[in-house]
Short mmCIF file of C-alpha atoms in Angstrom, two decimals:
data_model
loop_
_atom_site.label_atom_id
_atom_site.label_comp_id
_atom_site.label_asym_id
_atom_site.label_seq_id
_atom_site.Cartn_x
_atom_site.Cartn_y
_atom_site.Cartn_z
CA MET A 152 154.91 128.75 21.40
CA PRO A 153 157.35 131.13 23.14
CA ALA A 154 160.58 129.49 24.32
CA LEU A 155 160.61 131.41 27.55
CA VAL A 156 157.88 133.34 29.36
CA VAL A 157 158.83 135.17 32.54
CA GLU A 158 155.92 136.63 34.45
CA ASN A 159 156.19 139.10 37.34
CA LEU A 160 159.56 137.80 38.55
CA HIS A 161 160.80 138.89 41.98
CA VAL A 162 164.19 138.06 43.49
CA HIS A 163 165.50 139.10 46.89
CA TYR A 164 169.02 138.83 48.29
CA GLY A 165 168.16 139.04 51.96
CA ALA A 166 166.69 142.54 52.37
CA ILE A 167 167.74 143.66 48.90
CA HIS A 168 164.96 143.53 46.32
CA ALA A 169 167.10 142.89 43.25
CA VAL A 170 164.44 142.03 40.67
CA ARG A 171 161.09 143.77 41.07
CA GLY A 172 158.29 142.28 39.03
CA VAL A 173 160.00 141.67 35.72
CA SER A 174 158.04 140.15 32.83
CA PHE A 175 159.38 139.32 29.41
CA THR A 176 159.01 136.79 26.61
CA VAL A 177 161.52 135.16 24.31
CA GLU A 178 160.04 133.64 21.17
CA SER A 179 161.60 130.52 19.74
CA GLY A 180 164.49 131.39 17.40
CA GLU A 181 164.78 134.99 18.58
CA ILE A 182 167.74 136.88 19.97
CA VAL A 183 166.39 138.95 22.85
CA SER A 184 168.66 141.21 24.84
CA ILE A 185 168.27 142.72 28.28
CA VAL A 186 170.32 145.88 28.50
CA GLY A 187 171.07 147.99 31.52
CA SER A 188 173.77 149.38 33.70
CA ASN A 189 175.72 147.60 36.40
CA GLY A 190 173.53 146.43 39.27
CA ALA A 191 170.25 146.67 37.36
CA GLY A 192 169.50 143.01 38.11
CA LYS A 193 170.31 141.52 34.71
CA SER A 194 172.66 138.80 35.91
CA THR A 195 170.30 137.98 38.75
CA ILE A 196 167.63 137.16 36.16
CA MET A 197 170.08 134.82 34.39
CA TRP A 198 171.04 133.00 37.61
CA THR A 199 167.35 132.72 38.48
CA LEU A 200 166.60 131.20 35.08
CA ALA A 201 169.40 128.67 35.73
CA ARG A 202 167.80 127.96 39.13
CA VAL A 203 170.95 128.80 41.02
CA VAL A 204 169.34 131.85 42.68
CA PRO A 205 165.85 131.16 44.08
CA LEU A 206 163.02 133.44 43.00
CA THR A 207 160.76 135.00 45.63
CA GLY A 208 157.80 135.50 43.33
CA GLY A 209 156.54 135.03 39.80
CA THR A 210 156.53 132.21 37.26
CA ILE A 211 158.90 130.98 34.58
CA LEU A 212 157.57 128.88 31.71
CA LEU A 213 159.90 127.00 29.39
CA GLU A 214 158.20 126.00 26.16
CA GLY A 215 154.85 126.19 27.92
CA ALA A 216 155.79 124.06 30.95
CA PRO A 217 157.03 125.22 34.36
CA LEU A 218 160.83 125.44 34.53
CA PRO A 219 162.25 122.61 36.72
CA ASP A 220 163.64 123.92 39.98
CA LEU A 221 167.12 122.37 40.15
CA PRO A 222 170.07 123.51 38.00
CA HIS A 223 170.92 120.07 36.64
CA LEU A 224 167.29 119.51 35.61
CA VAL A 225 167.15 122.88 33.82
CA VAL A 226 170.10 121.76 31.68
CA GLU A 227 168.33 118.52 30.89
CA ARG A 228 165.36 120.52 29.65
CA GLY A 229 167.56 122.32 27.11
CA VAL A 230 168.63 125.57 28.73
CA ALA A 231 172.34 126.42 28.98
CA LEU A 232 173.90 129.40 30.71
CA VAL A 233 177.16 131.09 29.77
CA PRO A 234 177.67 133.08 32.96
CA GLU A 235 179.27 136.45 33.43
CA ARG A 236 183.07 136.16 33.65
CA ARG A 237 182.75 132.75 31.95
CA ARG A 238 183.37 130.60 35.03
CA LEU A 239 185.33 127.93 33.18
CA PHE A 240 186.80 124.92 34.95
CA SER A 241 190.20 126.56 34.85
CA ALA A 242 192.21 123.59 36.15
CA LEU A 243 190.66 121.28 33.56
CA SER A 244 191.79 121.01 29.95
CA VAL A 245 189.79 122.53 27.12
CA ARG A 246 188.67 119.03 26.12
CA GLU A 247 187.55 118.22 29.66
CA ASN A 248 185.56 121.45 29.80
CA LEU A 249 183.76 120.38 26.63
CA VAL A 250 183.21 116.86 28.01
CA MET A 251 181.63 118.43 31.10
CA GLY A 252 179.32 120.43 28.84
CA ALA A 253 177.99 117.16 27.45
CA TYR A 254 177.76 115.53 30.89
CA ASN A 255 174.11 114.52 30.70
CA ARG A 256 174.00 113.44 27.09
CA LYS A 257 173.21 109.87 26.28
CA ASP A 258 174.19 110.15 22.61
CA PRO A 259 178.01 110.11 22.33
CA ALA A 260 177.75 110.42 18.55
CA GLY A 261 175.71 113.61 18.87
CA ALA A 262 178.15 114.99 21.42
CA ALA A 263 181.06 114.27 19.09
CA ARG A 264 179.19 116.04 16.29
CA ASP A 265 178.56 119.05 18.50
CA MET A 266 182.23 119.19 19.43
CA GLU A 267 183.09 119.35 15.73
CA ARG A 268 180.50 122.10 15.32
CA CYS A 269 182.21 124.08 18.09
CA PHE A 270 185.52 123.71 16.23
CA THR A 271 183.84 125.05 13.10
CA LEU A 272 182.61 128.08 15.04
CA PHE A 273 185.88 128.53 16.94
CA PRO A 274 188.74 126.76 15.09
CA ILE A 275 191.33 127.94 17.62
CA LEU A 276 189.82 125.67 20.30
CA LYS A 277 190.85 122.58 18.38
CA GLN A 278 194.50 123.60 18.70
CA ARG A 279 194.03 124.24 22.42
CA LEU A 280 192.30 120.96 23.34
CA ALA A 281 195.00 119.70 25.71
CA GLN A 282 195.69 123.11 27.26
CA LEU A 283 194.30 124.06 30.66
CA ALA A 284 191.30 126.36 30.30
CA GLY A 285 192.77 128.83 32.79
CA THR A 286 195.72 129.48 30.48
CA LEU A 287 193.60 130.62 27.51
CA SER A 288 193.35 134.27 26.52
CA GLY A 289 190.18 136.15 27.44
CA GLY A 290 188.66 135.80 23.98
CA GLU A 291 189.49 132.10 23.78
CA GLN A 292 187.97 131.60 27.23
CA GLN A 293 184.72 133.17 26.04
CA MET A 294 184.73 130.91 22.97
CA LEU A 295 185.23 127.91 25.23
CA ALA A 296 182.48 129.05 27.60
CA ILE A 297 180.02 129.31 24.73
CA SER A 298 181.16 125.98 23.29
CA ARG A 299 180.83 124.30 26.68
CA ALA A 300 177.23 125.51 26.84
CA LEU A 301 176.55 124.36 23.26
CA MET A 302 177.83 120.88 24.13
CA SER A 303 174.64 120.18 26.10
CA SER A 304 172.75 120.70 22.83
CA PRO A 305 170.47 123.36 24.30
CA ARG A 306 167.47 124.95 22.62
CA VAL A 307 167.77 128.11 24.71
CA LEU A 308 171.14 129.76 25.26
CA LEU A 309 171.52 132.31 28.08
CA LEU A 310 174.50 134.60 27.51
CA ASP A 311 175.50 136.85 30.38
CA GLU A 312 177.87 139.70 29.41
CA PRO A 313 179.79 137.76 26.76
CA SER A 314 181.65 140.92 25.67
CA LEU A 315 183.01 141.69 29.14
CA GLY A 316 186.74 142.36 29.08
CA LEU A 317 187.20 141.61 25.39
CA ALA A 318 188.81 143.78 22.73
CA PRO A 319 186.30 145.52 20.40
CA MET A 320 187.34 143.47 17.40
CA ILE A 321 186.84 140.21 19.25
CA VAL A 322 183.45 141.43 20.48
CA GLU A 323 182.41 142.03 16.89
CA THR A 324 183.39 138.49 15.85
CA LEU A 325 181.61 137.17 18.90
CA MET A 326 178.38 138.96 18.02
CA GLU A 327 178.56 137.56 14.50
CA THR A 328 178.98 134.09 15.96
CA ILE A 329 175.92 134.58 18.16
CA LEU A 330 173.94 135.49 15.02
CA LYS A 331 175.30 132.37 13.34
CA ILE A 332 174.27 130.17 16.26
CA ARG A 333 170.79 131.68 16.17
CA ASP A 334 170.53 131.08 12.44
CA GLU A 335 171.16 127.40 13.16
CA GLY A 336 167.95 127.42 15.21
CA MET A 337 168.97 128.52 18.69
CA THR A 338 166.94 130.82 20.92
CA VAL A 339 169.22 133.35 22.60
CA LEU A 340 168.68 135.52 25.66
CA LEU A 341 171.52 138.01 25.86
CA VAL A 342 172.35 140.24 28.81
CA GLU A 343 174.75 143.10 28.10
CA GLN A 344 176.11 146.37 29.36
CA ASN A 345 177.49 146.86 25.87
CA ALA A 346 174.08 148.08 24.67
CA ALA A 347 175.02 149.20 21.16
CA GLN A 348 176.37 145.89 20.01
CA ALA A 349 173.75 143.82 21.83
CA LEU A 350 170.78 145.75 20.38
CA ASP A 351 172.45 145.65 16.98
CA ILE A 352 172.08 141.87 16.71
CA SER A 353 168.83 141.54 18.71
CA ASP A 354 165.35 141.00 17.35
CA ARG A 355 163.91 142.57 20.47
CA GLY A 356 165.27 144.14 23.61
CA TYR A 357 164.36 145.19 27.12
CA ILE A 358 165.93 148.04 29.07
CA MET A 359 166.38 147.39 32.77
CA GLU A 360 166.91 149.89 35.56
CA THR A 361 167.15 149.08 39.29
CA GLY A 362 165.30 145.78 39.11
CA ARG A 363 162.56 146.86 36.68
CA ILE A 364 162.06 146.76 32.94
CA VAL A 365 161.53 150.35 31.87
CA LYS A 366 161.31 150.01 28.11
CA SER A 367 160.99 147.36 25.45
CA GLY A 368 160.89 147.19 21.69
CA THR A 369 162.67 145.84 18.67
CA GLY A 370 166.44 146.14 18.64
CA ARG A 371 166.21 148.92 16.05
CA GLU A 372 163.52 150.90 17.94
CA LEU A 373 165.57 150.82 21.12
CA SER A 374 168.83 151.83 19.51
CA ASP A 375 167.05 154.73 17.76
CA ASP A 376 165.30 155.92 20.93
CA PRO A 377 166.86 159.28 21.90
CA ASP A 378 166.66 158.62 25.69
CA ILE A 379 168.37 155.28 25.32
CA ARG A 380 170.96 156.73 22.96
CA ARG A 381 171.81 159.37 25.56
CA VAL A 382 172.04 157.00 28.55
CA TYR A 383 173.38 153.76 27.08
CA LEU A 384 174.83 154.47 23.69
CA GLY A 385 176.84 157.60 24.45
CA GLY A 386 174.85 160.15 22.39
CA MET B 57 219.81 99.18 57.49
CA PHE B 58 219.33 102.12 55.14
CA LEU B 59 217.12 100.17 52.73
CA GLN B 60 215.13 98.69 55.57
CA THR B 61 214.54 102.12 57.05
CA LEU B 62 213.55 103.45 53.68
CA VAL B 63 210.98 100.68 53.11
CA THR B 64 209.54 101.14 56.60
CA GLY B 65 209.35 104.86 55.92
CA LEU B 66 207.64 104.31 52.59
CA SER B 67 205.10 101.96 54.15
CA ILE B 68 204.23 104.42 56.91
CA GLY B 69 204.22 107.14 54.29
CA GLY B 70 201.91 105.04 52.13
CA ILE B 71 199.43 104.74 54.99
CA TYR B 72 199.69 108.50 55.62
CA ALA B 73 199.06 109.03 51.92
CA LEU B 74 195.94 106.82 51.97
CA MET B 75 194.57 108.87 54.85
CA ALA B 76 195.67 112.16 53.30
CA VAL B 77 193.75 111.32 50.12
CA GLY B 78 190.52 111.22 52.13
CA TYR B 79 191.23 114.63 53.62
CA SER B 80 192.22 116.06 50.27
CA LEU B 81 189.18 114.77 48.41
CA VAL B 82 186.70 116.24 50.85
CA PHE B 83 188.66 119.45 51.32
CA SER B 84 188.97 120.10 47.63
CA VAL B 85 185.28 119.55 46.93
CA LEU B 86 183.65 121.05 50.02
CA GLY B 87 186.38 123.38 51.27
CA PHE B 88 186.58 122.13 54.84
CA SER B 89 188.86 119.81 56.78
CA ASN B 90 186.85 116.73 57.59
CA PHE B 91 188.20 115.88 61.02
CA ALA B 92 185.73 113.00 61.29
CA HIS B 93 187.87 111.19 58.73
CA GLY B 94 190.10 109.80 61.52
CA ALA B 95 187.08 108.31 63.24
CA VAL B 96 185.97 106.63 60.01
CA ILE B 97 189.48 105.15 59.69
CA MET B 98 189.22 103.90 63.27
CA LEU B 99 185.82 102.30 62.62
CA GLY B 100 187.21 100.78 59.42
CA ALA B 101 189.98 99.20 61.49
CA TYR B 102 187.45 97.78 63.99
CA LEU B 103 185.36 96.43 61.16
CA GLY B 104 188.41 94.80 59.58
CA LEU B 105 189.36 93.41 62.96
CA ALA B 106 185.91 91.89 63.45
CA LEU B 107 186.04 90.30 59.99
CA ALA B 108 189.49 88.88 60.69
CA VAL B 109 188.87 87.64 64.23
CA LYS B 110 185.22 86.58 64.17
CA LEU B 111 184.89 85.41 60.58
CA HIS B 112 188.55 84.37 60.14
CA LEU B 113 188.75 86.07 56.77
CA GLY B 114 192.04 86.59 54.98
CA ILE B 115 193.63 89.99 54.40
CA GLY B 116 192.04 90.39 50.96
CA LEU B 117 188.45 89.95 52.14
CA VAL B 118 189.16 91.96 55.29
CA LEU B 119 190.25 94.84 53.08
CA VAL B 120 187.19 94.53 50.84
CA GLY B 121 184.85 94.42 53.84
CA SER B 122 186.49 97.41 55.45
CA ILE B 123 186.46 99.39 52.20
CA VAL B 124 182.74 98.80 51.70
CA GLY B 125 181.85 99.41 55.35
CA SER B 126 183.92 102.58 55.70
CA GLY B 127 182.62 103.89 52.40
CA ILE B 128 179.03 103.52 53.59
CA LEU B 129 179.95 105.06 56.95
CA ALA B 130 181.52 108.09 55.31
CA VAL B 131 178.44 108.59 53.13
CA MET B 132 176.17 108.33 56.19
CA ASN B 133 178.43 110.80 57.99
CA GLU B 134 177.92 113.29 55.17
CA ARG B 135 174.17 112.71 54.90
CA LEU B 136 173.54 113.05 58.63
CA ALA B 137 176.02 115.71 59.65
CA TYR B 138 177.01 117.81 56.67
CA SER B 139 174.33 117.79 53.97
CA VAL B 140 171.92 119.98 55.93
CA LEU B 141 174.62 122.56 56.61
CA ARG B 142 175.70 122.37 52.99
CA ARG B 143 172.22 123.05 51.67
CA ARG B 144 171.89 126.05 53.96
CA LYS B 145 175.17 127.29 52.52
CA ALA B 146 176.72 127.37 55.98
CA PRO B 147 180.31 128.68 56.22
CA SER B 148 182.89 125.90 55.96
CA LEU B 149 183.93 126.56 59.56
CA TYR B 150 180.56 125.15 60.71
CA LEU B 151 181.14 122.02 58.68
CA MET B 152 184.54 121.60 60.28
CA ILE B 153 183.08 122.02 63.77
CA SER B 154 180.39 119.48 62.91
CA ALA B 155 183.16 117.13 61.74
CA MET B 156 185.02 117.52 65.05
CA GLY B 157 181.77 116.76 66.87
CA CYS B 158 181.28 113.61 64.79
CA SER B 159 184.81 112.52 65.57
CA VAL B 160 184.35 112.91 69.35
CA PHE B 161 180.93 111.25 69.15
CA LEU B 162 182.18 108.21 67.23
CA GLU B 163 185.23 107.72 69.45
CA ASN B 164 183.09 107.82 72.57
CA LEU B 165 180.56 105.53 71.00
CA VAL B 166 183.33 102.99 70.62
CA TYR B 167 184.51 103.56 74.20
CA ALA B 168 180.96 103.04 75.46
CA THR B 169 180.22 99.94 73.43
CA ILE B 170 183.45 98.11 72.58
CA GLY B 171 185.58 99.60 75.32
CA SER B 172 189.03 101.10 75.56
CA ARG B 173 190.96 97.85 75.12
CA PHE B 174 193.75 97.67 72.59
CA TYR B 175 193.23 94.91 70.05
CA ALA B 176 195.76 93.32 67.73
CA PHE B 177 194.99 91.90 64.31
CA PRO B 178 195.87 88.26 63.76
CA GLU B 179 199.32 87.96 62.18
CA PHE B 180 198.69 88.27 58.48
CA PHE B 181 202.22 88.69 57.24
CA SER B 182 203.91 90.91 59.75
CA ARG B 183 206.55 88.32 60.64
CA GLN B 184 207.35 87.36 57.10
CA VAL B 185 210.37 89.03 55.62
CA VAL B 186 211.92 89.19 52.20
CA GLN B 187 215.66 89.29 51.77
CA PHE B 188 216.72 91.94 49.34
CA ALA B 189 220.21 93.34 48.76
CA GLY B 190 221.37 92.12 52.15
CA SER B 191 218.48 93.74 54.06
CA SER B 192 215.45 91.95 55.45
CA LEU B 193 212.33 93.81 54.45
CA SER B 194 209.00 93.20 56.15
CA LEU B 195 206.35 91.86 53.81
CA LEU B 196 203.75 93.96 55.63
CA ASP B 197 205.71 97.13 54.89
CA LEU B 198 206.06 96.23 51.24
CA ALA B 199 202.37 95.37 50.98
CA ALA B 200 201.29 98.61 52.67
CA PHE B 201 203.38 100.67 50.29
CA ILE B 202 202.31 98.78 47.17
CA VAL B 203 198.61 98.80 48.06
CA ALA B 204 198.74 102.52 48.89
CA PHE B 205 200.50 103.30 45.66
CA LEU B 206 198.10 101.21 43.54
CA ALA B 207 195.02 102.62 45.27
CA ILE B 208 196.13 106.19 44.65
CA LEU B 209 197.08 105.36 41.07
CA ALA B 210 193.61 103.87 40.54
CA LEU B 211 192.03 107.01 41.99
CA HIS B 212 194.16 109.15 39.71
CA VAL B 213 192.97 107.17 36.67
CA PHE B 214 189.40 107.50 37.91
CA VAL B 215 189.47 111.28 38.24
CA THR B 216 191.25 111.86 34.93
CA ARG B 217 189.62 109.24 32.69
CA THR B 218 186.01 108.79 33.77
CA LYS B 219 183.15 111.23 33.39
CA THR B 220 182.29 111.13 37.09
CA GLY B 221 185.97 111.68 37.93
CA ILE B 222 186.21 114.68 35.61
CA ALA B 223 183.01 116.00 37.18
CA ILE B 224 184.63 115.76 40.63
CA ARG B 225 187.56 117.85 39.38
CA ALA B 226 185.16 120.27 37.72
CA GLY B 227 183.28 120.55 41.02
CA VAL B 228 186.56 121.38 42.72
CA CYS B 229 186.93 124.34 40.34
CA ASP B 230 183.36 125.56 40.52
CA MET B 231 180.53 123.54 42.04
CA THR B 232 177.78 125.87 40.82
CA MET B 233 178.95 125.63 37.23
CA CYS B 234 179.27 121.89 37.69
CA SER B 235 175.57 121.71 38.52
CA LEU B 236 174.85 123.85 35.44
CA MET B 237 176.53 121.14 33.35
CA GLY B 238 173.79 118.78 34.47
CA VAL B 239 175.64 117.23 37.40
CA ASN B 240 173.54 116.24 40.39
CA VAL B 241 175.71 117.79 43.09
CA ASP B 242 174.31 115.73 45.97
CA ARG B 243 175.11 112.55 44.11
CA LEU B 244 178.59 113.78 43.20
CA ILE B 245 179.36 114.59 46.84
CA MET B 246 178.11 111.15 47.80
CA VAL B 247 180.67 109.63 45.41
CA VAL B 248 183.40 111.79 46.95
CA PHE B 249 182.59 110.55 50.46
CA LEU B 250 182.32 107.00 49.22
CA LEU B 251 185.85 107.28 47.81
CA ALA B 252 187.22 108.98 50.93
CA GLY B 253 185.61 106.27 53.05
CA ALA B 254 187.02 103.49 50.88
CA PHE B 255 190.51 104.91 51.35
CA ALA B 256 189.82 105.20 55.08
CA GLY B 257 188.98 101.49 55.09
CA VAL B 258 192.30 100.51 53.52
CA ALA B 259 194.24 102.87 55.79
CA GLY B 260 192.41 101.60 58.88
CA VAL B 261 193.22 97.96 58.17
CA PHE B 262 196.91 98.65 57.50
CA LEU B 263 197.20 100.88 60.56
CA GLY B 264 195.54 98.19 62.66
CA VAL B 265 197.74 95.43 61.27
CA LYS B 266 200.93 97.45 61.68
CA TYR B 267 200.08 98.83 65.13
CA LEU B 268 196.96 98.19 67.21
CA VAL B 269 193.25 98.92 67.10
CA TYR B 270 191.89 101.30 69.78
CA PRO B 271 189.31 104.10 69.97
CA THR B 272 191.70 107.02 69.49
CA MET B 273 193.83 105.41 66.80
CA GLY B 274 192.28 107.88 64.36
CA TRP B 275 194.38 110.63 65.91
CA VAL B 276 197.30 109.52 63.82
CA THR B 277 195.37 111.17 60.98
CA ASN B 278 196.80 114.43 62.31
CA LYS B 279 199.94 113.20 60.60
CA ALA B 280 198.00 112.46 57.45
CA TYR B 281 196.60 115.94 57.62
CA ILE B 282 200.17 117.28 57.73
CA ALA B 283 201.00 115.06 54.76
CA ALA B 284 198.05 116.47 52.85
CA VAL B 285 199.12 120.04 53.63
CA ILE B 286 202.76 119.34 52.69
CA GLY B 287 201.64 117.95 49.33
CA GLY B 288 199.11 120.73 48.84
CA LEU B 289 195.66 120.20 50.31
CA GLY B 290 193.34 119.07 47.55
CA SER B 291 196.00 117.61 45.28
CA LEU B 292 196.15 113.85 44.71
CA PRO B 293 199.80 113.55 43.69
CA GLY B 294 200.41 115.97 46.56
CA ALA B 295 198.77 113.61 49.05
CA LEU B 296 200.94 110.73 47.84
CA VAL B 297 204.21 112.65 47.78
CA GLY B 298 203.44 114.48 51.03
CA GLY B 299 202.62 111.20 52.76
CA LEU B 300 205.74 109.47 51.50
CA ILE B 301 208.02 112.39 52.41
CA LEU B 302 206.58 112.58 55.91
CA GLY B 303 206.78 108.81 56.45
CA VAL B 304 210.37 108.57 55.23
CA VAL B 305 211.58 111.64 57.13
CA GLU B 306 209.95 110.40 60.34
CA THR B 307 211.42 106.93 60.05
CA PHE B 308 214.89 108.23 59.32
CA VAL B 309 214.70 110.64 62.24
CA SER B 310 213.54 107.86 64.58
CA THR B 311 216.25 105.50 63.36
CA TYR B 312 219.23 107.78 63.03
CA VAL B 313 218.46 110.66 65.43
CA SER B 314 215.97 109.74 68.10
CA SER B 315 212.37 108.56 68.12
CA VAL B 316 211.57 111.30 70.64
CA MET B 317 212.51 113.88 68.03
CA ARG B 318 210.24 112.36 65.40
CA ASP B 319 207.18 114.57 65.88
CA VAL B 320 209.29 117.66 66.48
CA PHE B 321 210.69 117.04 63.03
CA SER B 322 207.36 116.48 61.29
CA PHE B 323 205.78 119.59 62.74
CA THR B 324 208.89 121.67 62.00
CA LEU B 325 208.74 120.40 58.44
CA LEU B 326 205.09 121.46 58.24
CA ILE B 327 205.71 124.95 59.62
CA ALA B 328 208.77 125.54 57.45
CA LEU B 329 206.89 124.41 54.38
CA LEU B 330 203.90 126.61 55.14
CA VAL B 331 206.24 129.59 55.48
CA TRP B 332 208.00 128.98 52.17
CA MET B 333 205.28 127.30 50.13
CA PRO B 334 201.89 128.11 51.61
CA ASN B 335 200.12 126.10 48.90
CA GLY B 336 202.17 122.97 49.54
CA LEU B 337 204.25 121.17 46.94
CA PHE B 338 201.47 120.52 44.44
CA GLY B 339 198.90 123.08 45.55
CA SER B 340 197.67 125.28 42.76
CA ASP B 341 196.41 128.82 42.76
CA THR B 342 195.28 129.35 39.20
CA GLU B 343 193.43 132.61 38.89
CA GLU B 344 190.70 133.10 36.34
CA LYS B 345 191.17 135.90 33.88
CA VAL B 346 188.83 138.85 34.13
#
């Protein structure tokens, strides 16, 4: 059964029709990326999936059942969003950010295990536990944002522009980590402007332009497509 | 004389701090100045008064009753007047105007039902004094300061050590992300108002015992508002320190300069502070990295 099925999704911001009939599927255990330029509506889709932005049409199925319509219920159903620009609780310590990630969990032992798993993925966080999240470097903040999302023990991870503002080398490590997380059984929906690196690790991808999906295929097909190479991959 | 003045100042400051905490909590979570807070304090004082006069309860039970009653009142205030605006994502200015409306409504409700009479609490311990280092200190003043300090300490422990408390601080940073952590925002805001109301209950009883109970007694919260701004609106240690500074400065000015000059001094202090430290003493302006 697919982890996520989005059918004919429409989102309006007042008079602006930001997402115009988008449909896509994410199979369980896949990394699927949505690639497109600034303002294409990618982040809007992510916020809609998190139920922060209301949809104006269409359906979203999570593991075959309708997605609950309040953000805190979406988390309970196993979907976690790492938003664009990370949105950490900057005045809270690294540890408190992780504790917040596990807010709804009723298994403290499992939460403790997941915290250890985050330290395995990102060892630097363990040294930063008492530090305020706002004082971390950009790369460390992204690691914390992903860890915070993992702390809810999600089955579907929504990553919105994780590479934004990071040095190329850190982006590379980050992409490897996303692969590692997937290999541990996670389903990942990735939204990126950094098309080359996103398609590189994706099983499948969708290209978005002004609120519509204009092309889809496997990660390889899309990165080999001459049109896409010209527009998104710089030749 | 000096010590006595200092203790009086600290007790007034403690009461300011209790009231400032209520302002700070709501401001930091919802981003508006809840001017109905003064009215909740006033109703808390009336409730305490009723418990003391009609049921002849002692100060402890009067405090408990007022804490519970004011807490429920504050939650009802939010449910009836703010939650609808909040869900429609109304600008915080509208919430503030609604709060002012609530304040006027509640004051006039008291005028219309209880009347404009000034009431005094029965003497709990206002005449008792303790001799210390050659000064006679009022037991009421000591109690007000100690209770205020302990209450704020307890709140500090709550927001740093418990999951709900950490969630409140997370909500202060980013309420949307807080809901994405699985926090039920409506319930969290209810807890915030419950806490603000509980502090209003304590402040109301001490204000009533120290001075008198009357419909516009909540206006003294203007001072608490100044205290909250001095400390840094939204900061807990700020509310405590701001309240204590204001209380002590005011008392020293009244005692050693002139009581007429008291408010001139507090407002000058506020303006000067806003010029030099717009975020207050403990206000933060951490920016997120892009």
